[in-house]
Amino acid sequence: MKDSRTLSDKFFLIIKGLCMGAANKVPGVSGGIVAYVGGFYEEFIYSLQKVNLKALKLLASGRFKSFYSYTNGEFLSLLILGMLVSYFSISKILDYFLETRELFVWASFFGMILGSIYFIAKDFNHWNKKTITAGMLGLLVGISISFLSPARENGNLVFIFFCGIISVSGMTLPGLSGSFILILLGNYVLLLVDSVNALYDTLSEILIGNFSFLENSKRLNTLKILAVFTAGSAVGLVTLSHLLSYVLKRYKHITTAVIIGFITGSLGVVWPWKRTLFLTADDGNLIMDSNQNPIIKNYERYLPQLESTETWWALFFILFGIFILIGLDWYGNNREKKV
């Protein structure tokens, strides 16, 4: 944890938050990978761990400055600011490209995850029977999750709270995509598309003095769902961070081996060449959820056709994704030398 941050440090921390927010929104990509590769994963977990009973007592007694300092507030607030901005900006751009250039987006992320495996594994020199076993276990779990079939949408508030707890795993566990878990649970569209759009529309209306949403029962219900989901996410962040902090302190090498295996196994989720399969009725018509969106059944993965120009562009974007991570590694090493 840094005692003081330069203006440049603060700016790049917001950028890192932007990247985490964008990564968390995309199914198959983990914001935790951004934190791990960006070199602030342990500080992130440490800071979240500080949101505990002592912090709540400081907050309840009105000692806001002490609370801010104790919880590493500057770091968390700048990071969260970046994530919030991302959800209403970068993630919107990602949504557009996922609709219009889906193959190239997945190819870029596939390359970035390949690069992150290299980044994490290159300096890991602690392979032995325990770490190899842990790595294989992480690999098998990652592959298993990649091929699970999604459930149907469920608006039960208790289940929504549980979804919140599970979804933040992508922020705290590198390689585990919280948004992909939400697809498996059937609530990705409800919680990361409809709810976010409802909040965006509501805030836009409030800014121009329009409070008509108060008479819109569907909007209010969606906002209630978002509030419960957010509460679950907050609980999940704090509880998982305590657990991870304990594990990282006592079993760092085994944990790193599991992460390497898990990220490698999760490559199946972001395999660029895949088709989305939707649930259909006996008559062949698509089955829609409560928001009239087609329900994802699974993904059909296939091998690329090398004679296709699109395939070569996708391969270019895979290399582009890899070089982004190598560039970050190079930047980090050179910065350390200058310091």
CSV table of C-alpha atoms in Angstrom, one decimal:
chain,number,residue,atom,x,y,z
A,1,MET,CA,0.0,0.0,0.0
A,2,LYS,CA,1.4,3.4,-1.0
A,3,ASP,CA,1.7,6.2,1.5
A,4,SER,CA,1.4,8.9,-1.2
A,5,ARG,CA,0.4,8.8,-4.9
A,6,THR,CA,1.5,11.2,-7.7
A,7,LEU,CA,-1.1,12.7,-10.0
A,8,SER,CA,0.2,10.2,-12.6
A,9,ASP,CA,-0.4,7.2,-10.2
A,10,LYS,CA,-3.9,8.5,-9.6
A,11,PHE,CA,-4.7,8.8,-13.3
A,12,PHE,CA,-3.4,5.3,-14.1
A,13,LEU,CA,-5.4,3.9,-11.2
A,14,ILE,CA,-8.6,5.3,-12.7
A,15,ILE,CA,-7.5,3.8,-16.1
A,16,LYS,CA,-7.0,0.4,-14.3
A,17,GLY,CA,-10.5,0.8,-12.9
A,18,LEU,CA,-11.9,1.4,-16.4
A,19,CYS,CA,-10.2,-1.7,-17.6
A,20,MET,CA,-11.5,-3.8,-14.6
A,21,GLY,CA,-15.0,-2.5,-15.2
A,22,ALA,CA,-14.9,-3.3,-18.9
A,23,ALA,CA,-13.4,-6.8,-18.3
A,24,ASN,CA,-16.0,-7.6,-15.6
A,25,LYS,CA,-18.8,-6.8,-18.1
A,26,VAL,CA,-17.6,-9.2,-20.8
A,27,PRO,CA,-18.5,-12.9,-20.4
A,28,GLY,CA,-15.4,-15.0,-20.1
A,29,VAL,CA,-13.0,-12.1,-19.1
A,30,SER,CA,-12.0,-11.6,-15.5
A,31,GLY,CA,-11.4,-8.2,-13.9
A,32,GLY,CA,-9.2,-10.0,-11.5
A,33,ILE,CA,-6.8,-10.7,-14.4
A,34,VAL,CA,-6.5,-6.9,-14.9
A,35,ALA,CA,-5.7,-6.5,-11.2
A,36,TYR,CA,-3.1,-9.3,-11.3
A,37,VAL,CA,-1.4,-8.2,-14.4
A,38,GLY,CA,-1.6,-4.5,-13.5
A,39,GLY,CA,0.4,-5.3,-10.3
A,40,PHE,CA,-2.3,-4.1,-7.8
A,41,TYR,CA,-4.1,-7.4,-7.0
A,42,GLU,CA,-2.6,-7.8,-3.5
A,43,GLU,CA,-3.3,-4.2,-2.6
A,44,PHE,CA,-6.8,-4.6,-3.9
A,45,ILE,CA,-7.4,-7.6,-1.8
A,46,TYR,CA,-5.7,-6.0,1.2
A,47,SER,CA,-7.8,-2.8,0.9
A,48,LEU,CA,-11.1,-4.8,0.7
A,49,GLN,CA,-10.0,-6.8,3.7
A,50,LYS,CA,-9.9,-3.5,5.7
A,51,VAL,CA,-13.7,-3.1,5.3
A,52,ASN,CA,-14.3,-4.9,8.5
A,53,LEU,CA,-15.9,-4.4,12.0
A,54,LYS,CA,-13.3,-1.8,13.0
A,55,ALA,CA,-13.9,0.2,9.8
A,56,LEU,CA,-17.7,0.1,10.5
A,57,LYS,CA,-17.1,1.4,14.0
A,58,LEU,CA,-15.0,4.3,12.7
A,59,LEU,CA,-17.7,5.1,10.2
A,60,ALA,CA,-20.5,4.9,12.8
A,61,SER,CA,-18.6,7.2,15.2
A,62,GLY,CA,-18.2,9.8,12.5
A,63,ARG,CA,-14.4,9.4,12.2
A,64,PHE,CA,-14.5,9.6,8.4
A,65,LYS,CA,-10.9,10.6,7.9
A,66,SER,CA,-9.7,7.7,10.0
A,67,PHE,CA,-12.1,5.4,8.1
A,68,TYR,CA,-10.8,6.7,4.7
A,69,SER,CA,-7.2,6.1,5.8
A,70,TYR,CA,-7.8,2.7,7.4
A,71,THR,CA,-9.5,1.3,4.4
A,72,ASN,CA,-7.0,2.7,1.9
A,73,GLY,CA,-9.8,4.9,0.7
A,74,GLU,CA,-7.9,6.8,-2.0
A,75,PHE,CA,-6.9,3.6,-3.8
A,76,LEU,CA,-10.5,2.1,-3.6
A,77,SER,CA,-12.3,5.3,-4.5
A,78,LEU,CA,-10.2,5.9,-7.6
A,79,LEU,CA,-10.4,2.3,-8.7
A,80,ILE,CA,-14.2,2.2,-8.1
A,81,LEU,CA,-14.6,5.6,-9.9
A,82,GLY,CA,-12.9,4.0,-13.0
A,83,MET,CA,-15.2,1.0,-12.8
A,84,LEU,CA,-18.3,3.1,-12.6
A,85,VAL,CA,-17.3,5.3,-15.5
A,86,SER,CA,-16.5,2.2,-17.5
A,87,TYR,CA,-19.9,0.7,-16.9
A,88,PHE,CA,-21.5,3.7,-18.6
A,89,SER,CA,-18.9,4.3,-21.3
A,90,ILE,CA,-16.3,1.7,-22.2
A,91,SER,CA,-18.7,-1.2,-21.6
A,92,LYS,CA,-21.2,0.5,-23.9
A,93,ILE,CA,-18.6,0.6,-26.6
A,94,LEU,CA,-17.7,-3.0,-25.9
A,95,ASP,CA,-21.4,-3.9,-26.2
A,96,TYR,CA,-21.5,-2.3,-29.7
A,97,PHE,CA,-18.4,-4.1,-30.9
A,98,LEU,CA,-19.7,-7.4,-29.5
A,99,GLU,CA,-22.7,-6.9,-31.7
A,100,THR,CA,-20.9,-5.8,-34.8
A,101,ARG,CA,-17.4,-7.3,-34.6
A,102,GLU,CA,-17.9,-10.1,-32.1
A,103,LEU,CA,-15.1,-12.4,-33.5
A,104,PHE,CA,-12.4,-9.7,-33.3
A,105,VAL,CA,-13.4,-8.8,-29.7
A,106,TRP,CA,-13.2,-12.4,-28.5
A,107,ALA,CA,-9.9,-12.8,-30.4
A,108,SER,CA,-8.4,-9.8,-28.6
A,109,PHE,CA,-9.5,-11.1,-25.2
A,110,PHE,CA,-8.3,-14.6,-26.1
A,111,GLY,CA,-4.9,-13.1,-26.8
A,112,MET,CA,-4.9,-11.0,-23.7
A,113,ILE,CA,-5.6,-14.1,-21.5
A,114,LEU,CA,-2.8,-16.0,-23.3
A,115,GLY,CA,-0.6,-13.0,-22.5
A,116,SER,CA,-1.7,-13.0,-18.9
A,117,ILE,CA,-0.9,-16.7,-18.5
A,118,TYR,CA,2.7,-15.9,-19.8
A,119,PHE,CA,2.8,-12.8,-17.5
A,120,ILE,CA,1.9,-14.8,-14.3
A,121,ALA,CA,3.8,-18.0,-15.1
A,122,LYS,CA,7.1,-16.6,-16.4
A,123,ASP,CA,8.4,-15.7,-12.9
A,124,PHE,CA,6.8,-18.6,-11.1
A,125,ASN,CA,9.6,-21.0,-10.2
A,126,HIS,CA,7.9,-23.0,-7.5
A,127,TRP,CA,6.7,-26.0,-9.3
A,128,ASN,CA,6.6,-29.2,-7.2
A,129,LYS,CA,4.2,-32.0,-6.5
A,130,LYS,CA,1.8,-29.8,-4.5
A,131,THR,CA,1.8,-26.8,-6.9
A,132,ILE,CA,1.5,-29.1,-10.0
A,133,THR,CA,-1.5,-30.9,-8.4
A,134,ALA,CA,-3.0,-27.5,-7.5
A,135,GLY,CA,-2.4,-26.2,-11.1
A,136,MET,CA,-4.0,-29.3,-12.6
A,137,LEU,CA,-7.0,-28.9,-10.3
A,138,GLY,CA,-7.4,-25.3,-11.3
A,139,LEU,CA,-7.2,-26.3,-15.0
A,140,LEU,CA,-9.9,-29.0,-14.6
A,141,VAL,CA,-12.3,-26.7,-12.8
A,142,GLY,CA,-11.7,-23.9,-15.4
A,143,ILE,CA,-12.4,-26.4,-18.3
A,144,SER,CA,-15.5,-27.7,-16.5
A,145,ILE,CA,-17.0,-24.3,-16.0
A,146,SER,CA,-16.3,-23.4,-19.6
A,147,PHE,CA,-18.7,-26.2,-20.8
A,148,LEU,CA,-21.5,-25.9,-18.4
A,149,SER,CA,-25.0,-25.1,-19.8
A,150,PRO,CA,-26.7,-21.9,-18.7
A,151,ALA,CA,-29.8,-21.9,-16.4
A,152,ARG,CA,-33.0,-19.8,-17.0
A,153,GLU,CA,-33.5,-16.2,-15.7
A,154,ASN,CA,-34.6,-16.0,-12.1
A,155,GLY,CA,-35.8,-12.7,-10.5
A,156,ASN,CA,-36.2,-14.0,-7.0
A,157,LEU,CA,-34.5,-11.4,-4.7
A,158,VAL,CA,-32.7,-14.0,-2.5
A,159,PHE,CA,-31.3,-15.6,-5.7
A,160,ILE,CA,-30.4,-12.1,-7.0
A,161,PHE,CA,-28.4,-11.5,-3.7
A,162,PHE,CA,-26.6,-14.8,-4.2
A,163,CYS,CA,-25.8,-13.8,-7.8
A,164,GLY,CA,-24.2,-10.6,-6.5
A,165,ILE,CA,-22.0,-12.6,-4.1
A,166,ILE,CA,-21.0,-15.0,-6.9
A,167,SER,CA,-20.5,-12.3,-9.7
A,168,VAL,CA,-17.8,-10.4,-7.9
A,169,SER,CA,-15.6,-13.5,-7.9
A,170,GLY,CA,-14.4,-12.2,-11.3
A,171,MET,CA,-12.9,-9.2,-9.5
A,172,THR,CA,-11.2,-11.1,-6.8
A,173,LEU,CA,-10.3,-14.4,-8.5
A,174,PRO,CA,-8.2,-14.0,-11.7
A,175,GLY,CA,-9.5,-16.2,-14.4
A,176,LEU,CA,-13.0,-16.6,-13.1
A,177,SER,CA,-15.4,-14.5,-15.1
A,178,GLY,CA,-18.2,-13.2,-12.9
A,179,SER,CA,-20.3,-12.2,-16.0
A,180,PHE,CA,-19.9,-15.7,-17.4
A,181,ILE,CA,-21.1,-17.1,-14.1
A,182,LEU,CA,-24.1,-14.9,-14.4
A,183,ILE,CA,-24.8,-16.4,-17.9
A,184,LEU,CA,-24.6,-19.9,-16.3
A,185,LEU,CA,-27.0,-18.7,-13.6
A,186,GLY,CA,-29.3,-17.3,-16.3
A,187,ASN,CA,-29.3,-13.7,-15.0
A,188,TYR,CA,-26.6,-12.0,-17.2
A,189,VAL,CA,-29.1,-9.9,-19.3
A,190,LEU,CA,-31.2,-9.0,-16.2
A,191,LEU,CA,-28.4,-7.9,-14.0
A,192,LEU,CA,-25.7,-6.5,-16.3
A,193,VAL,CA,-27.7,-5.2,-19.2
A,194,ASP,CA,-31.3,-4.4,-18.2
A,195,SER,CA,-30.5,-3.3,-14.7
A,196,VAL,CA,-27.5,-1.1,-15.7
A,197,ASN,CA,-29.6,0.4,-18.6
A,198,ALA,CA,-32.5,1.1,-16.2
A,199,LEU,CA,-30.1,2.9,-13.8
A,200,TYR,CA,-28.6,4.9,-16.7
A,201,ASP,CA,-32.0,5.9,-18.0
A,202,THR,CA,-33.2,6.8,-14.4
A,203,LEU,CA,-30.2,9.0,-13.7
A,204,SER,CA,-30.5,10.7,-17.1
A,205,GLU,CA,-34.2,11.5,-16.4
A,206,ILE,CA,-33.4,12.8,-12.9
A,207,LEU,CA,-30.8,15.2,-14.3
A,208,ILE,CA,-33.4,16.9,-16.5
A,209,GLY,CA,-36.0,16.9,-13.7
A,210,ASN,CA,-38.1,14.1,-15.0
A,211,PHE,CA,-39.4,11.8,-12.2
A,212,SER,CA,-41.9,9.9,-14.3
A,213,PHE,CA,-40.0,6.6,-13.6
A,214,LEU,CA,-41.6,6.7,-10.1
A,215,GLU,CA,-44.9,5.6,-11.8
A,216,ASN,CA,-43.1,2.9,-13.9
A,217,SER,CA,-43.5,-0.3,-11.9
A,218,LYS,CA,-41.3,-2.3,-14.2
A,219,ARG,CA,-38.5,0.3,-13.9
A,220,LEU,CA,-38.8,0.4,-10.1
A,221,ASN,CA,-38.7,-3.4,-9.9
A,222,THR,CA,-35.6,-3.5,-12.1
A,223,LEU,CA,-33.9,-0.8,-9.8
A,224,LYS,CA,-34.9,-2.9,-6.7
A,225,ILE,CA,-33.3,-5.9,-8.3
A,226,LEU,CA,-30.1,-3.8,-9.0
A,227,ALA,CA,-30.0,-2.6,-5.4
A,228,VAL,CA,-30.2,-6.2,-4.1
A,229,PHE,CA,-27.6,-7.3,-6.6
A,230,THR,CA,-25.3,-4.5,-5.5
A,231,ALA,CA,-25.8,-5.4,-1.8
A,232,GLY,CA,-24.9,-9.0,-2.6
A,233,SER,CA,-21.8,-7.8,-4.6
A,234,ALA,CA,-20.6,-5.7,-1.7
A,235,VAL,CA,-21.0,-8.6,0.8
A,236,GLY,CA,-19.2,-10.9,-1.7
A,237,LEU,CA,-16.3,-8.5,-2.2
A,238,VAL,CA,-15.7,-8.2,1.5
A,239,THR,CA,-16.1,-11.8,2.5
A,240,LEU,CA,-14.1,-13.2,-0.5
A,241,SER,CA,-11.3,-10.6,0.1
A,242,HIS,CA,-10.9,-11.9,3.7
A,243,LEU,CA,-10.8,-15.5,2.6
A,244,LEU,CA,-8.3,-14.7,-0.3
A,245,SER,CA,-6.1,-12.6,2.0
A,246,TYR,CA,-5.8,-15.5,4.4
A,247,VAL,CA,-5.1,-18.0,1.6
A,248,LEU,CA,-2.5,-15.7,-0.1
A,249,LYS,CA,-0.6,-15.2,3.1
A,250,ARG,CA,-0.4,-18.9,4.0
A,251,TYR,CA,-0.5,-20.7,0.6
A,252,LYS,CA,0.8,-18.1,-1.9
A,253,HIS,CA,2.6,-20.5,-4.3
A,254,ILE,CA,-0.3,-23.1,-4.3
A,255,THR,CA,-2.8,-20.3,-4.9
A,256,THR,CA,-0.7,-18.9,-7.8
A,257,ALA,CA,-0.5,-22.4,-9.3
A,258,VAL,CA,-4.3,-22.7,-9.0
A,259,ILE,CA,-4.8,-19.3,-10.7
A,260,ILE,CA,-2.4,-20.3,-13.6
A,261,GLY,CA,-4.3,-23.5,-14.1
A,262,PHE,CA,-7.7,-21.9,-13.8
A,263,ILE,CA,-6.9,-19.1,-16.3
A,264,THR,CA,-5.6,-21.7,-18.7
A,265,GLY,CA,-8.8,-23.7,-18.3
A,266,SER,CA,-11.0,-20.6,-18.8
A,267,LEU,CA,-9.6,-20.1,-22.4
A,268,GLY,CA,-12.5,-22.3,-23.5
A,269,VAL,CA,-14.9,-19.6,-22.5
A,270,VAL,CA,-13.3,-16.9,-24.7
A,271,TRP,CA,-12.5,-19.2,-27.7
A,272,PRO,CA,-13.2,-16.7,-30.5
A,273,TRP,CA,-14.7,-19.1,-33.0
A,274,LYS,CA,-18.1,-20.0,-31.5
A,275,ARG,CA,-21.8,-19.6,-32.2
A,276,THR,CA,-24.4,-18.8,-29.5
A,277,LEU,CA,-27.1,-21.4,-29.3
A,278,PHE,CA,-30.5,-20.2,-28.0
A,279,LEU,CA,-33.4,-22.2,-26.5
A,280,THR,CA,-36.1,-23.0,-28.9
A,281,ALA,CA,-39.7,-24.4,-28.6
A,282,ASP,CA,-40.9,-27.6,-30.3
A,283,ASP,CA,-42.0,-25.4,-33.3
A,284,GLY,CA,-38.5,-24.0,-33.7
A,285,ASN,CA,-39.3,-20.5,-32.4
A,286,LEU,CA,-37.0,-18.8,-29.9
A,287,ILE,CA,-38.0,-19.0,-26.2
A,288,MET,CA,-37.8,-15.5,-24.7
A,289,ASP,CA,-37.1,-14.4,-21.1
A,290,SER,CA,-39.3,-11.9,-19.2
A,291,ASN,CA,-37.6,-9.0,-21.0
A,292,GLN,CA,-38.2,-10.6,-24.4
A,293,ASN,CA,-34.5,-11.5,-24.9
A,294,PRO,CA,-33.7,-15.0,-26.4
A,295,ILE,CA,-32.4,-17.4,-23.7
A,296,ILE,CA,-28.8,-18.7,-24.2
A,297,LYS,CA,-28.7,-22.5,-24.3
A,298,ASN,CA,-24.9,-22.9,-24.8
A,299,TYR,CA,-22.1,-22.2,-27.2
A,300,GLU,CA,-21.0,-24.2,-30.3
A,301,ARG,CA,-17.3,-24.0,-30.7
A,302,TYR,CA,-15.6,-24.7,-34.1
A,303,LEU,CA,-12.2,-24.5,-35.7
A,304,PRO,CA,-11.4,-21.5,-37.9
A,305,GLN,CA,-11.3,-21.7,-41.7
A,306,LEU,CA,-7.8,-20.6,-42.7
A,307,GLU,CA,-8.9,-19.6,-46.2
A,308,SER,CA,-11.1,-16.9,-44.7
A,309,THR,CA,-9.8,-13.3,-44.5
A,310,GLU,CA,-11.8,-12.8,-41.3
A,311,THR,CA,-9.8,-15.7,-39.7
A,312,TRP,CA,-6.5,-14.0,-40.4
A,313,TRP,CA,-7.8,-10.7,-39.0
A,314,ALA,CA,-8.9,-12.6,-35.8
A,315,LEU,CA,-5.4,-14.1,-35.6
A,316,PHE,CA,-4.0,-10.6,-35.8
A,317,PHE,CA,-6.2,-9.5,-32.9
A,318,ILE,CA,-5.1,-12.5,-30.9
A,319,LEU,CA,-1.5,-11.4,-31.4
A,320,PHE,CA,-2.6,-7.8,-30.6
A,321,GLY,CA,-4.0,-9.0,-27.3
A,322,ILE,CA,-0.8,-10.9,-26.4
A,323,PHE,CA,1.3,-7.8,-27.2
A,324,ILE,CA,-0.8,-5.6,-25.0
A,325,LEU,CA,0.1,-7.8,-22.0
A,326,ILE,CA,3.8,-8.0,-23.1
A,327,GLY,CA,3.8,-4.2,-23.5
A,328,LEU,CA,2.4,-3.9,-19.9
A,329,ASP,CA,5.1,-6.2,-18.7
A,330,TRP,CA,7.8,-4.2,-20.5
A,331,TYR,CA,6.3,-0.9,-19.1
A,332,GLY,CA,6.2,-2.2,-15.6
A,333,ASN,CA,9.8,-3.5,-15.7
A,334,ASN,CA,11.2,-0.2,-17.2
A,335,ARG,CA,9.3,1.8,-14.6
A,336,GLU,CA,10.7,-0.2,-11.7
A,337,LYS,CA,14.2,0.3,-13.1
A,338,LYS,CA,13.7,4.1,-13.3
A,339,VAL,CA,12.4,4.2,-9.7
